[in-house]
Amino acid sequence: MEKLFIIKIGGNVLDNAGALEAFLKDFATIKAHTILIHGGGKIATKLGEQLGIAANYHNGRRITDAPTLDLVTMVYGGLVNKQLVAQLQRLGCNAWGVTGADGNLIQATKRPVKDIDYGFVGDIKPENVNTKLLATLLQQNVVPVFAPLTHADGKILNTNADTIASVLAVALGKLYDVRLIFCFEKKGVLRDVNKAESVIRHLPRELYDQLLPQGVFADGILPKLENAYAALNAGVKEVLIGEAIDLVKNTGPETEGTLITL
Amino acid sequence: MEKLFIIKIGGNVLDNAGALEAFLKDFATIKAHTILIHGGGKIATKLGEQLGIAANYHNGRRITDAPTLDLVTMVYGGLVNKQLVAQLQRLGCNAWGVTGADGNLIQATKRPVKDIDYGFVGDIKPENVNTKLLATLLQQNVVPVFAPLTHADGKILNTNADTIASVLAVALGKLYDVRLIFCFEKKGVLRDVNKAESVIRHLPRELYDQLLPQGVFADGILPKLENAYAALNAGVKEVLIGEAIDLVKNTGPETEGTLITL
């Protein structure tokens, strides 16, 4: 199977013009099939303030009411997405900006209201990814750039960018050898949270099971690792947690970040 | 060659929720390759006012300064485009929203500054349309939905939606039998501007040349007709000027609007 890198960037890259430019330059040099997924960064919140749209959060997740939905559709699907695409095009990378609505690439289910109404938020599953159309684009050497938006029943829905990355990785894991890369604010998963240089370069399941009872993993990294192993169990070949600045190495055989495998 | 409808809608459809819904329902029933091009409508101007971005025009064309570019990128490329796509998806039409930047579908040249600096505006030519990728999408029964944005040198550029429609029609005229449809506020080109029912159903070049010296064509319609014949001369099979409400008939053999041919 051919290699496919699925790379997710968030605010720590998007909100820093210098870091973003450096990242895009490195990204454009990747010589393999690649998909980029971006979050929204601070721009949506800033524009929301200008427009008097208050940001409401519950457990760290933004509640997407109707004005917020319009805001994120504009900012994520329009401004951020198209600026990334135009910049990558200049760098010789045939980027193509999409949301899950385009070509029905990711059909979602609006999150059911239980204790909390998250509003216009889409939950997604690998079965609802249009892998055929995505593979058609990839075979044309196009680089899909996903905004964190999906759709259901005629509506755009807000969907977590990490979730989109994982779901795409699982769905495309049937057709490609996928390395799913999360750009993180640290070099990788640390053996000692106070030592930046204590990156665990390779974290196979066996080592994880050894280190877990020793309390090595901090609360912040645990859910990411659990999600990583879930993706691997569902057919993703490798998951990498690393810093955006190390992208070139992290798409190569000897990674700077933490390569997680079964 | 297969048939391809290239359909342009503007504010008179986009700014009227009822008209838009009816149009999209009809659009989704078309059983042939189709591309939709949309303008921006009043939403950009309204949002611009909320954000304190003044709209500056010169000869009816908006001047696109940096804040206006961000505004139209958000509104045309994000909000309007993705809402249209999500609504078409619900209607069973595999819509896929794009700008000229995506997949390098339309590479532009930033308009040179002569007497007036139009700002971030892109001029385009049929040679710079990526017909190969567009044809790949069309063969997958995808319906591209174009926002009026192109790109050059790492920047999104604002481009007139009528121009995009014409340039796409000429570029794809080599691969498809193209009918280029402009949705207009009237039923079609009128023989008598005061009589709504005086639509000229078929306007071959010969008839045009006969009627022109008689002063039949009002100032508003003349440039549209000149552009239509230019497109036909460049390889487009048919141009139709008609009302959005007549879309079904206007994509059939007996049109309600004005079918313009050589």
PDB file of C-alpha atoms in Angstrom, chain B residues 7 55 98 121 262:
ATOM      1  CA  ILE B   7     -24.995  27.998 -14.276  1.00  0.00           C
ATOM      2  CA  ALA B  55     -17.550  49.124   0.534  1.00  0.00           C
ATOM      3  CA  VAL B  98     -14.456  25.260  -4.516  1.00  0.00           C
ATOM      4  CA  VAL B 121      -8.744  41.347  -7.835  1.00  0.00           C
ATOM      5  CA  LEU B 262     -23.834  31.351 -33.426  1.00  0.00           C
TER       6      LEU B 262
END
